[in-house]
Amino acid sequence: MARTILRWRSVFGSLIALICIHAIQGFSFQSKNLLNVNSNQDHLLTLLDRRAVIQSTVASLICLSAPVARAAYIDPAIDPPEVTKRVFLDVSIDGKGEGRLVIGLYGNLMPRTVDNFATLFESNAYAGTNFYRVLSDYSIQGGNIGDPTGKTGRSALEDGRPFEPDNFNLKHTKTGLVSAVRGLDGRIDSRFFINCQDDAGWADDRYAAFGIVEEGLDVVKRIEQVPVKPPKNAPTVEVKILRSGNMD
């Protein structure tokens, strides 16, 4: 969306610049005629002043239509961020313990976001919550503290209020990336999803990745295979987080 806006901004600016340049040429032509036919210097100065204003406007428009500096995107498949903390989730499927997910968190890249999720993991806040949506080959979603439907969650901030993520710089190019689910207002809380494919460009610039599953991708794959009920792809068997905590 942001890239589309930038493209249209550039096109719009260029069109206006061309219109203004055409106007400049018209004023230039009129000025020459006035030099040859009319010696009214005041009128000529007025035209030249108007020409200078338009030239200034064109220069401004060219600056506005120039490409805006974009974020320095990071491809975790090529240049993985530093893991500053490790946390875990113990998971069961249909009442049977399936194993543990160990998640490395990118605290230097996403300090505020990681602080939120690390606090929730370490306080065992995820215990008893479910993975509420499963999209095989895309993502599994969980972390819906306080809302079994998955529509909302509760952050580690006071009153569980949502907040803006640090950035969207990390590209979704690696299976196992963990990203924050955004609410309708674009803010994040306790909910997260685990990426189930290496090429998930649909999530770039939309969702903030803050960690990666370092151990337990086999558990993620088993969760992907559970039967689901449309249209929300809610599992028909319970996929529960039994416990969460800190590995360090």
Tab-separated table of C-alpha atoms in Angstrom, residues 51-173:
chain	number	residue	atom	x	y	z
A	51	ARG	CA	7.731	33.164	-13.992
A	52	ALA	CA	10.146	33.056	-11.031
A	53	VAL	CA	7.350	31.926	-8.710
A	54	ILE	CA	6.388	29.093	-11.050
A	55	GLN	CA	10.030	28.034	-11.411
A	56	SER	CA	10.283	27.864	-7.645
A	57	THR	CA	7.066	25.819	-7.523
A	58	VAL	CA	8.399	23.379	-10.110
A	59	ALA	CA	11.591	22.904	-8.111
A	60	SER	CA	9.539	22.143	-5.019
A	61	LEU	CA	7.338	19.676	-6.873
A	62	ILE	CA	10.377	17.863	-8.247
A	63	CYS	CA	11.679	17.491	-4.706
A	64	LEU	CA	8.304	16.212	-3.512
A	65	SER	CA	8.036	13.686	-6.310
A	66	ALA	CA	11.527	12.313	-5.699
A	67	PRO	CA	11.625	8.817	-4.181
A	68	VAL	CA	11.317	8.809	-0.410
A	69	ALA	CA	13.948	6.883	1.533
A	70	ARG	CA	12.629	3.453	2.413
A	71	ALA	CA	13.253	1.378	5.494
A	72	ALA	CA	16.376	-0.751	5.569
A	73	TYR	CA	14.732	-4.148	5.118
A	74	ILE	CA	16.392	-7.181	6.658
A	75	ASP	CA	16.190	-10.622	5.080
A	76	PRO	CA	16.506	-13.180	7.910
A	77	ALA	CA	17.378	-15.913	5.439
A	78	ILE	CA	20.539	-13.966	4.509
A	79	ASP	CA	21.280	-11.760	7.493
A	80	PRO	CA	19.465	-13.083	10.587
A	81	PRO	CA	19.107	-10.584	13.455
A	82	GLU	CA	20.748	-11.275	16.795
A	83	VAL	CA	18.730	-13.379	19.223
A	84	THR	CA	18.843	-11.681	22.626
A	85	LYS	CA	16.464	-13.920	24.584
A	86	ARG	CA	14.884	-17.364	24.293
A	87	VAL	CA	11.425	-18.367	25.487
A	88	PHE	CA	9.277	-21.486	25.116
A	89	LEU	CA	5.756	-22.816	24.655
A	90	ASP	CA	4.657	-26.332	25.643
A	91	VAL	CA	1.821	-27.452	23.380
A	92	SER	CA	-0.816	-30.186	23.332
A	93	ILE	CA	-3.115	-31.305	20.514
A	94	ASP	CA	-6.463	-32.863	21.438
A	95	GLY	CA	-5.270	-33.433	25.005
A	96	LYS	CA	-1.985	-35.064	24.027
A	97	GLY	CA	1.336	-33.352	24.739
A	98	GLU	CA	3.113	-32.665	21.445
A	99	GLY	CA	6.311	-30.999	22.559
A	100	ARG	CA	7.977	-27.643	23.024
A	101	LEU	CA	8.555	-24.639	20.783
A	102	VAL	CA	11.724	-22.685	21.574
A	103	ILE	CA	11.535	-19.139	20.209
A	104	GLY	CA	14.476	-16.769	19.819
A	105	LEU	CA	13.551	-13.094	20.243
A	106	TYR	CA	15.167	-10.203	18.347
A	107	GLY	CA	15.499	-7.704	21.176
A	108	ASN	CA	17.923	-5.339	19.446
A	109	LEU	CA	15.797	-5.045	16.322
A	110	MET	CA	12.412	-4.930	18.092
A	111	PRO	CA	13.052	-3.770	21.683
A	112	ARG	CA	9.565	-2.658	22.695
A	113	THR	CA	7.784	-5.505	20.944
A	114	VAL	CA	10.153	-8.114	22.376
A	115	ASP	CA	9.843	-6.652	25.874
A	116	ASN	CA	6.071	-7.088	25.634
A	117	PHE	CA	6.128	-10.690	24.428
A	118	ALA	CA	9.029	-11.719	26.643
A	119	THR	CA	7.111	-10.479	29.692
A	120	LEU	CA	4.045	-12.478	28.650
A	121	PHE	CA	6.086	-15.638	28.042
A	122	GLU	CA	8.045	-15.345	31.286
A	123	SER	CA	4.928	-14.761	33.397
A	124	ASN	CA	3.278	-17.904	31.964
A	125	ALA	CA	0.475	-15.682	30.668
A	126	TYR	CA	-0.098	-17.935	27.645
A	127	ALA	CA	-0.909	-21.017	29.713
A	128	GLY	CA	-4.434	-22.207	28.908
A	129	THR	CA	-4.784	-20.259	25.662
A	130	ASN	CA	-5.250	-21.976	22.294
A	131	PHE	CA	-3.971	-21.713	18.764
A	132	TYR	CA	-7.241	-20.318	17.443
A	133	ARG	CA	-6.585	-20.216	13.676
A	134	VAL	CA	-4.659	-22.635	11.482
A	135	LEU	CA	-3.909	-21.890	7.833
A	136	SER	CA	-1.925	-24.807	6.509
A	137	ASP	CA	1.199	-23.744	4.571
A	138	TYR	CA	0.622	-20.138	5.682
A	139	SER	CA	0.517	-19.585	9.440
A	140	ILE	CA	-0.745	-20.726	12.825
A	141	GLN	CA	-2.109	-18.055	15.143
A	142	GLY	CA	-2.202	-17.989	18.937
A	143	GLY	CA	-1.707	-15.815	22.004
A	144	ASN	CA	-5.294	-14.605	22.394
A	145	ILE	CA	-5.124	-13.870	26.115
A	146	GLY	CA	-8.588	-13.132	27.493
A	147	ASP	CA	-10.488	-13.783	24.255
A	148	PRO	CA	-11.022	-17.367	23.003
A	149	THR	CA	-12.264	-16.056	19.633
A	150	GLY	CA	-8.896	-14.502	18.790
A	151	LYS	CA	-10.388	-11.092	17.997
A	152	THR	CA	-8.349	-9.385	20.704
A	153	GLY	CA	-5.581	-10.027	23.209
A	154	ARG	CA	-3.912	-8.350	26.168
A	155	SER	CA	-0.456	-6.836	26.062
A	156	ALA	CA	1.946	-6.744	29.009
A	157	LEU	CA	1.356	-2.991	29.345
A	158	GLU	CA	-0.877	-1.462	31.987
A	159	ASP	CA	-4.519	-2.512	31.489
A	160	GLY	CA	-3.375	-4.788	28.655
A	161	ARG	CA	-3.658	-1.937	26.175
A	162	PRO	CA	-2.378	-2.415	22.610
A	163	PHE	CA	0.528	-0.434	21.172
A	164	GLU	CA	2.393	0.290	17.951
A	165	PRO	CA	5.199	-2.147	16.986
A	166	ASP	CA	8.772	-0.863	16.662
A	167	ASN	CA	9.005	-1.304	12.883
A	168	PHE	CA	8.242	-3.604	9.939
A	169	ASN	CA	11.841	-3.973	8.762
A	170	LEU	CA	12.153	-7.752	8.938
A	171	LYS	CA	11.014	-9.511	5.783
A	172	HIS	CA	9.016	-12.732	5.993
A	173	THR	CA	11.391	-14.976	4.062
